[in-house]
mmCIF file of C-alpha atoms in Angstrom:
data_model
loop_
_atom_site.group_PDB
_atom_site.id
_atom_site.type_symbol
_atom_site.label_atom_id
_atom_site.label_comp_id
_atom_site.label_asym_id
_atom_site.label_seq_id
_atom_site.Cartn_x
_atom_site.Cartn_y
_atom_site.Cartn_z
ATOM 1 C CA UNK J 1 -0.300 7.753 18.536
ATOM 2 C CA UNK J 2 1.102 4.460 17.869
ATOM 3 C CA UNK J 3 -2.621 2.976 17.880
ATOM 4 C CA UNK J 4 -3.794 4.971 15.359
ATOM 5 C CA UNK J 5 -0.709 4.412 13.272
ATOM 6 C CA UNK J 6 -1.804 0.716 13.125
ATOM 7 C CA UNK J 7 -5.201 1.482 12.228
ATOM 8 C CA UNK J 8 -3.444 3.835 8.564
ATOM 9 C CA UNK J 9 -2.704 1.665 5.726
ATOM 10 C CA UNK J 10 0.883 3.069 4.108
ATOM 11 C CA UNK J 11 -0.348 1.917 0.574
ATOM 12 C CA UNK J 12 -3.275 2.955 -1.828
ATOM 13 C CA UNK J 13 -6.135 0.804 -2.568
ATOM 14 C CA UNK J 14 -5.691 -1.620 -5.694
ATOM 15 C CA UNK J 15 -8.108 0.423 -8.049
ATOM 16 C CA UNK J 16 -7.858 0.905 -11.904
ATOM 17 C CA UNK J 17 -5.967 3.737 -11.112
ATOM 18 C CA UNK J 18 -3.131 1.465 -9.341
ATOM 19 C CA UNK J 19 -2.752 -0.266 -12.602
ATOM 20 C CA UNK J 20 -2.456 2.219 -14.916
ATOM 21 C CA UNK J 21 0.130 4.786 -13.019
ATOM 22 C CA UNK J 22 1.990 1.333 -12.040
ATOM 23 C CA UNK J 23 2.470 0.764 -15.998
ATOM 24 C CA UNK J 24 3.158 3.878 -17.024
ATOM 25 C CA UNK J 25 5.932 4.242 -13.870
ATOM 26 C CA UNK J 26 7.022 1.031 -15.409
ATOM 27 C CA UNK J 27 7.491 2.224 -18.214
ATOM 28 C CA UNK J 28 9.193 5.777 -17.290
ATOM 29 C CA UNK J 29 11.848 3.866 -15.206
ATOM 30 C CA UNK J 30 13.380 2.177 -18.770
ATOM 31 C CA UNK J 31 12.999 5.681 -20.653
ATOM 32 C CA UNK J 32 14.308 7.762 -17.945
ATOM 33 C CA UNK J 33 16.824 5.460 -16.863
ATOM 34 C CA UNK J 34 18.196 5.349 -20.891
ATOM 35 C CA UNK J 35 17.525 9.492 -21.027
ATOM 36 C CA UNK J 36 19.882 9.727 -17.942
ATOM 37 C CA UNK J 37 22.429 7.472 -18.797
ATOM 38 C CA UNK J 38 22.886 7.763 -22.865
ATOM 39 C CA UNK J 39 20.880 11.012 -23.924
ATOM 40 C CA UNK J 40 22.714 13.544 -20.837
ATOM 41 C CA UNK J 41 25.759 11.071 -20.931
ATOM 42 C CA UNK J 42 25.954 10.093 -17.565
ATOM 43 C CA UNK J 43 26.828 6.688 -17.562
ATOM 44 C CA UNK J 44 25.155 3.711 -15.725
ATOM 45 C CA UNK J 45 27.593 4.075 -12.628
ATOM 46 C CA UNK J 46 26.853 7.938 -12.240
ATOM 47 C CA UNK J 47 23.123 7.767 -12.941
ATOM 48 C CA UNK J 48 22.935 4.859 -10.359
ATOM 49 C CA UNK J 49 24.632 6.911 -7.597
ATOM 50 C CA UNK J 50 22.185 9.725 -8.270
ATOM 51 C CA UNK J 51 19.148 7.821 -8.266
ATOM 52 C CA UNK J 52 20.059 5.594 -5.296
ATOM 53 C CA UNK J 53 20.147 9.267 -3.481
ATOM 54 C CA UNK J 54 17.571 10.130 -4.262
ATOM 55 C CA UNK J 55 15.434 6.732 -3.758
ATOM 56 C CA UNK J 56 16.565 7.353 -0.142
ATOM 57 C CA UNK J 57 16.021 10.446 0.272
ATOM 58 C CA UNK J 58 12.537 9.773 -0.613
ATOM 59 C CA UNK J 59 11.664 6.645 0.699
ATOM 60 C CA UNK J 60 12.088 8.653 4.358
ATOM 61 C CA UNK J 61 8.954 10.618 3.787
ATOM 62 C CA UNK J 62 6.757 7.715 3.409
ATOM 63 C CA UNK J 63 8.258 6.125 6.207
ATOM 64 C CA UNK J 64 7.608 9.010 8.271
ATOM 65 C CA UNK J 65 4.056 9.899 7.118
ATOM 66 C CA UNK J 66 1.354 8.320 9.103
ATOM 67 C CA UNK J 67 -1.122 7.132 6.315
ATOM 68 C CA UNK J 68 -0.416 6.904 2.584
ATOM 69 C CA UNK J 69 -0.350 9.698 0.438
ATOM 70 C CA UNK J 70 -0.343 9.582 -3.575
ATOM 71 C CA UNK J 71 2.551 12.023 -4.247
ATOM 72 C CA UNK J 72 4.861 10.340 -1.781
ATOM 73 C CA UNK J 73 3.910 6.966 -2.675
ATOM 74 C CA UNK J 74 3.951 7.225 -6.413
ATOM 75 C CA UNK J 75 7.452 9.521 -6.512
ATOM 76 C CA UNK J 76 8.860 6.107 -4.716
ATOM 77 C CA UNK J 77 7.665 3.981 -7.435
ATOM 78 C CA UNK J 78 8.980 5.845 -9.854
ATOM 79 C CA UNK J 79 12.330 5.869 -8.531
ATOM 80 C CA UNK J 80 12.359 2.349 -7.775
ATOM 81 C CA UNK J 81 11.163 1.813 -11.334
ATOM 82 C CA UNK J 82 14.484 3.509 -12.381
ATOM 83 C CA UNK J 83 16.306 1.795 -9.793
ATOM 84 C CA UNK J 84 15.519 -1.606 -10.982
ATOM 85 C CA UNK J 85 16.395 -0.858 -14.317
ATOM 86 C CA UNK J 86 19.821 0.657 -13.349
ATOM 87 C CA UNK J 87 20.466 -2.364 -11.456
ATOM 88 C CA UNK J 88 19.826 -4.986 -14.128
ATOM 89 C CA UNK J 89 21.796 -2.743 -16.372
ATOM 90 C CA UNK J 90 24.594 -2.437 -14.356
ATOM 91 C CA UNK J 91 24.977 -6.697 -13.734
ATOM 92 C CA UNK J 92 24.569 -7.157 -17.854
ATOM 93 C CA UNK J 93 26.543 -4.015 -19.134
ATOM 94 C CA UNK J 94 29.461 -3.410 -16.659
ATOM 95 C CA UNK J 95 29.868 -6.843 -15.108
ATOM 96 C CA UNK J 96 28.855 -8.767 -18.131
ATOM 97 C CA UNK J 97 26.170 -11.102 -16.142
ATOM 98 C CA UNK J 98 23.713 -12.803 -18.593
ATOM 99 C CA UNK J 99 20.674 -11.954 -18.666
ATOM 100 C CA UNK J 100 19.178 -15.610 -17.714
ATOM 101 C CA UNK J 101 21.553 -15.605 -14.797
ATOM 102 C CA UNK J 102 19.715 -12.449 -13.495
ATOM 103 C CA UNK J 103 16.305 -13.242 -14.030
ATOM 104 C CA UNK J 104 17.216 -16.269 -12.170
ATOM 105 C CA UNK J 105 18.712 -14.557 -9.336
ATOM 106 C CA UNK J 106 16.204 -11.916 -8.772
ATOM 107 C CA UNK J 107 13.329 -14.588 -8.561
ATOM 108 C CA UNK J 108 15.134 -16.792 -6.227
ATOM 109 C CA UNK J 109 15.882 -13.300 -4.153
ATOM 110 C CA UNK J 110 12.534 -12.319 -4.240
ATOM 111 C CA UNK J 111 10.836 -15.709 -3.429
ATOM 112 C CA UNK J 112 13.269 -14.984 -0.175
ATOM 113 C CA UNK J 113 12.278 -11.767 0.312
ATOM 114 C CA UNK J 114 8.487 -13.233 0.328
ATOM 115 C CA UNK J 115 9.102 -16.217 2.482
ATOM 116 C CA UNK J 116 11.230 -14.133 5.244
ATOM 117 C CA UNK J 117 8.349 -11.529 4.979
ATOM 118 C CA UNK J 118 5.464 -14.365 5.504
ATOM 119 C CA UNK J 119 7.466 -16.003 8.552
ATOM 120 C CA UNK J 120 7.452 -13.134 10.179
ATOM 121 C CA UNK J 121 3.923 -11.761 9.552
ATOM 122 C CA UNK J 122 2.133 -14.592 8.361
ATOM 123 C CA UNK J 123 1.109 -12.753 5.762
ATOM 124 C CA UNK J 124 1.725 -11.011 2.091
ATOM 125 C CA UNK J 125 -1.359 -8.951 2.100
ATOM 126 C CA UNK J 126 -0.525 -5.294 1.240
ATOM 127 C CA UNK J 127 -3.700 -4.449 2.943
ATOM 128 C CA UNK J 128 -2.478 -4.144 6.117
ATOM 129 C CA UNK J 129 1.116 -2.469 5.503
ATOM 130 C CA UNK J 130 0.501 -0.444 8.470
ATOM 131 C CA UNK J 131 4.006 -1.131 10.420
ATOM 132 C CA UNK J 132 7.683 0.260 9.537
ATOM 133 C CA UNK J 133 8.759 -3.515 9.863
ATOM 134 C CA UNK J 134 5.652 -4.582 6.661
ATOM 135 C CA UNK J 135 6.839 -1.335 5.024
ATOM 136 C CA UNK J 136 10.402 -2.474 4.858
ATOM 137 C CA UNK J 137 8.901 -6.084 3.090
ATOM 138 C CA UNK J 138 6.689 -4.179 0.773
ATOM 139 C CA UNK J 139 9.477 -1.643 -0.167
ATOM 140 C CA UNK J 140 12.045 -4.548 -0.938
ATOM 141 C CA UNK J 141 9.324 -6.986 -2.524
ATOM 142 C CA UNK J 142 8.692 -3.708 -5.002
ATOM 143 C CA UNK J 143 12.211 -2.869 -6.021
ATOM 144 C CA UNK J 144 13.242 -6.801 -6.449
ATOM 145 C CA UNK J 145 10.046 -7.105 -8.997
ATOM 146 C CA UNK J 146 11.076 -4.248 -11.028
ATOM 147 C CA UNK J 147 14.777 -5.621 -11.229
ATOM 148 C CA UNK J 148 13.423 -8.905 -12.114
ATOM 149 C CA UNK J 149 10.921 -7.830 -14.519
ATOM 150 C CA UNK J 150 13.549 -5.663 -16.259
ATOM 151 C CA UNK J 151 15.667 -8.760 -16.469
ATOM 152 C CA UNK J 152 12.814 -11.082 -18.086
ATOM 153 C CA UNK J 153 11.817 -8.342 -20.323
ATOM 154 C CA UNK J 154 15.336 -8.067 -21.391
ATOM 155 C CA UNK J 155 15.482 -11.367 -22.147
ATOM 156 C CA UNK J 156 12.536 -11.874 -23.836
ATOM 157 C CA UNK J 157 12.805 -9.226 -26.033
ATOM 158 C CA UNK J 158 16.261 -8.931 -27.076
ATOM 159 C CA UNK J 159 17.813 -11.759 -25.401
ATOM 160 C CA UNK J 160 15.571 -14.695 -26.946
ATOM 161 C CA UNK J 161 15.153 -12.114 -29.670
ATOM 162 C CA UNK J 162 11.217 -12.020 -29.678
ATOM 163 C CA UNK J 163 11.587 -8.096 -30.593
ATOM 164 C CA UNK J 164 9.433 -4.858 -28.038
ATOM 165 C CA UNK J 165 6.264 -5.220 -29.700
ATOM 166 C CA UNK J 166 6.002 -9.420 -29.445
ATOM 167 C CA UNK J 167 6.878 -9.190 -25.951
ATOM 168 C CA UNK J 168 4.703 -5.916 -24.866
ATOM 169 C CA UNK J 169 1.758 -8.537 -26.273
ATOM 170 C CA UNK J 170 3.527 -11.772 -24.610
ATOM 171 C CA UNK J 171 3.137 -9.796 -21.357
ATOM 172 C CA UNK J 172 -0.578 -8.274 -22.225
ATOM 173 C CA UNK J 173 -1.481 -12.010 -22.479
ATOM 174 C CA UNK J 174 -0.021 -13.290 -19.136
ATOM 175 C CA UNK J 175 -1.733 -10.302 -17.843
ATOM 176 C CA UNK J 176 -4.906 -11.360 -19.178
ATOM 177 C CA UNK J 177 -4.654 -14.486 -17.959
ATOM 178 C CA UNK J 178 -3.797 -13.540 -14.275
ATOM 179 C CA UNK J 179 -6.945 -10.901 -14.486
ATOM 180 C CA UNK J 180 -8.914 -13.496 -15.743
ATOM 181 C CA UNK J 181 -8.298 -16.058 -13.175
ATOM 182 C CA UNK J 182 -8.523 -12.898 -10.506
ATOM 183 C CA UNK J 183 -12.256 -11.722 -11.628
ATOM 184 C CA UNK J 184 -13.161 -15.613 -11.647
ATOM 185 C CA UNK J 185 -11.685 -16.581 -7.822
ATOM 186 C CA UNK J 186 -9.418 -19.182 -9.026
ATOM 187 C CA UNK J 187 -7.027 -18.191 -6.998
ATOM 188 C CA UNK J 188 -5.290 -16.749 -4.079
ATOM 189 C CA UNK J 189 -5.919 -13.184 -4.223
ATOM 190 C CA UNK J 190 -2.569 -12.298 -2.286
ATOM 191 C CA UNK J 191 -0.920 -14.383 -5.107
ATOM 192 C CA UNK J 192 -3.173 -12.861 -8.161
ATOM 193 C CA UNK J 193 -1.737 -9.171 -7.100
ATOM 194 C CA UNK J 194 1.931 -9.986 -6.728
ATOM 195 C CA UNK J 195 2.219 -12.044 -10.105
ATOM 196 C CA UNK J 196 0.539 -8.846 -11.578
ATOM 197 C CA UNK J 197 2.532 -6.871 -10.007
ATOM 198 C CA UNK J 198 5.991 -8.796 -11.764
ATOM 199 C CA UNK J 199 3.854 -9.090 -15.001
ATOM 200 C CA UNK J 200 3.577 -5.275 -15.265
ATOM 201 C CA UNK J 201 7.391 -4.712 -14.919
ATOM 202 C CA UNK J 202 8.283 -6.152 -18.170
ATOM 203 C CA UNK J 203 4.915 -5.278 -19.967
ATOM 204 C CA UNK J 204 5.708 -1.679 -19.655
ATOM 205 C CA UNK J 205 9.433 -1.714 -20.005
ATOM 206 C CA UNK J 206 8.731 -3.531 -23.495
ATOM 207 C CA UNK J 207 6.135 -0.875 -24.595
ATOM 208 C CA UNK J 208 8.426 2.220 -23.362
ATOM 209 C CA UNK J 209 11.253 0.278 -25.505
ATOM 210 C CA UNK J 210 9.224 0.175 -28.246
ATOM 211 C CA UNK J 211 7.418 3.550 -28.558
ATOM 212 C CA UNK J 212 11.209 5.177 -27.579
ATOM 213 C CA UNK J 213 13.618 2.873 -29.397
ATOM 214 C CA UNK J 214 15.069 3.802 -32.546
ATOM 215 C CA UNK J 215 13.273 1.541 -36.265
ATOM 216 C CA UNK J 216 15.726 0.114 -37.223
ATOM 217 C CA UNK J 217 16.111 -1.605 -33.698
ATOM 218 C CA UNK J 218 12.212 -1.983 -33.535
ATOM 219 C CA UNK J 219 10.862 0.746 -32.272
ATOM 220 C CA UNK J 220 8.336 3.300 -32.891
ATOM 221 C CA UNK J 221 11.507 6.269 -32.687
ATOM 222 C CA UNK J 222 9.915 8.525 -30.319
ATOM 223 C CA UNK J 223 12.742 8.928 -28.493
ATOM 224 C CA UNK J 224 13.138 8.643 -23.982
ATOM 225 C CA UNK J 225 12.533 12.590 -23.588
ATOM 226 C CA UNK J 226 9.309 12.665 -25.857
ATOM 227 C CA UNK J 227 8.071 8.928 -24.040
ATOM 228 C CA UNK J 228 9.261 10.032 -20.687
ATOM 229 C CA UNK J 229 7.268 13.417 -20.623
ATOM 230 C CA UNK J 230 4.080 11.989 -21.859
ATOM 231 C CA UNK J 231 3.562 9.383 -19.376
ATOM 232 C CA UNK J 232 5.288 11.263 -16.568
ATOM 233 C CA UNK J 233 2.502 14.025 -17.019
ATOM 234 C CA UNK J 234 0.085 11.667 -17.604
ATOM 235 C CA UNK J 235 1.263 10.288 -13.877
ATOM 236 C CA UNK J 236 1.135 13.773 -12.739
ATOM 237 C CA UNK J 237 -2.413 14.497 -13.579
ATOM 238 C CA UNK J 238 -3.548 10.696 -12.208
ATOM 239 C CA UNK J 239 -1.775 11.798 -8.825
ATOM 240 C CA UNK J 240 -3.588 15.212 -8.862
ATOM 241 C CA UNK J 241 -7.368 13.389 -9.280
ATOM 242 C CA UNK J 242 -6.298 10.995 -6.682
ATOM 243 C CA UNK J 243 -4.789 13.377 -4.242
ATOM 244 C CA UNK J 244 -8.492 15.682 -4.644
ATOM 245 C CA UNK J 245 -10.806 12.717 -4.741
ATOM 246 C CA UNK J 246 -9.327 10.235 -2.170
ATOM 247 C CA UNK J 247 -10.466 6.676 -4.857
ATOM 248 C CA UNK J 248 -7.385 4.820 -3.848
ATOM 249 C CA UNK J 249 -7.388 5.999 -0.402
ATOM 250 C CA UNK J 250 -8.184 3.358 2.400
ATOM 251 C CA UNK J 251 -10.877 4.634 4.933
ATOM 252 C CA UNK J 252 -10.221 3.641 8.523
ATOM 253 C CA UNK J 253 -12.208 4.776 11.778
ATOM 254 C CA UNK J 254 -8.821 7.323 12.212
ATOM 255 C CA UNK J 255 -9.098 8.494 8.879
ATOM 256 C CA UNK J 256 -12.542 9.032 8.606
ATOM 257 C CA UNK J 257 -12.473 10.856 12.327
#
């Protein structure tokens, strides 16, 4: 039993598919976590109660599956996605912590999180998250680059001032530039994915700011609920076609047998 749970990889392959869910998630966790806060009028201390339930409650059934599945998987990242915003929120809004001293912060803490992780495996690949221990890594490493791409999206757009739609394209650029440098091998390819990984964070929290922000703040005035529910279905229907056709699913001898 505990051979063949080696042999499972807990996480999906690193397809097109990855990308795109991993965006729109991204971009879900701002709306949502502004729809559950200011539209139902919870507040940022009783939303973040809620959600850290039910981040935990959650988190246990990937832990306890023996090879990855989509719907478990993705319903983590989404959570997570709110959870990161929540917690940037919470420094900047009720503790009045500036937004550079966060995004500071949350890099050094996840450069820690990364070294601590590579000590102790020797390595960052998420291709072989097949161990509760590389889980637990991969799990922090996930919700410390959504808090700190929240943070330097923040900033960016509204702290610096550069508006949602500059810094949705500021982000779209860097992205470029780390897909560029991935399809041409001039660089580490552990590396490539977790830079991309940050990148994405603030890239979609800027574009779900400014399709769902208000226009006279620089938005497009869709609203969170009308934002929220088009990408979250969108997400559902990905999950479905994954779930059925198995694309981001990594084949191992157990697997296959």
């Amino acid at each position: 039993m505990d051979y063949k749970r080696q042999l499972l990889n807990k996480v999906p392959k690193v397809t097109i598919f990855f990308w795109i869910i991993k965006i729109m998630a991204t971009t879900v966790g701002e709306t949502a976590a502004d729809f559950l806060t200011v539209n139902l009028g919870w507040g940022l201390t009783n939303t973040t109660l809620v959600m850290s339930a039910l981040l935990i409650i959650f988190l246990l059934f990937p832990f306890r599956a023996r090879q990855y599945v989509p719907w478990m998987y993705w319903c983590v990242v989404l959570l997570i996605s709110v959870e990161g915003t929540l917690i940037t929120d919470n420094l900047v809004d009720n503790y009045g912590v500036e937004l550079e001293t966060t995004t500071i912060v949350f890099s050094i803490a996840l450069l820690a999180i990364f070294l601590l992780w590579y000590l102790i495996e020797r390595s960052l690949s998420i291709h072989s998250i097949n161990t509760i221990r590389r889980e637990v890594f991969y799990w922090l490493a996930i919700l410390f680059t959504f808090a700190l791409g929240t943070s330097a999206g923040d900033l960016i757009a509204e702290g610096i001032g550069f508006g949602y739609l500059i810094s949705a394209f500021l982000f779209a650029l860097l992205i470029a530039i780390v897909a560029a440098a991935h399809y041409g091998r001039m660089t580490n390819s552990v590396l490539i994915f977790w830079v991309a990984y940050i990148l994405t964070r603030p890239f979609g929290a800027s574009l779900g700011d400014f399709l769902s922000q208000p226009r006279d703040e620089g938005g497009l005035g869709l609203g969170t609920v009308v934002t929220s529910a088009f990408f979250l279905v969108t997400i559902l229907g990905l999950v479905i076609y994954l779930t059925s056709t198995k694309k981001d699913a990594v084949l191992t001898d157990a697997t296959r047998g």
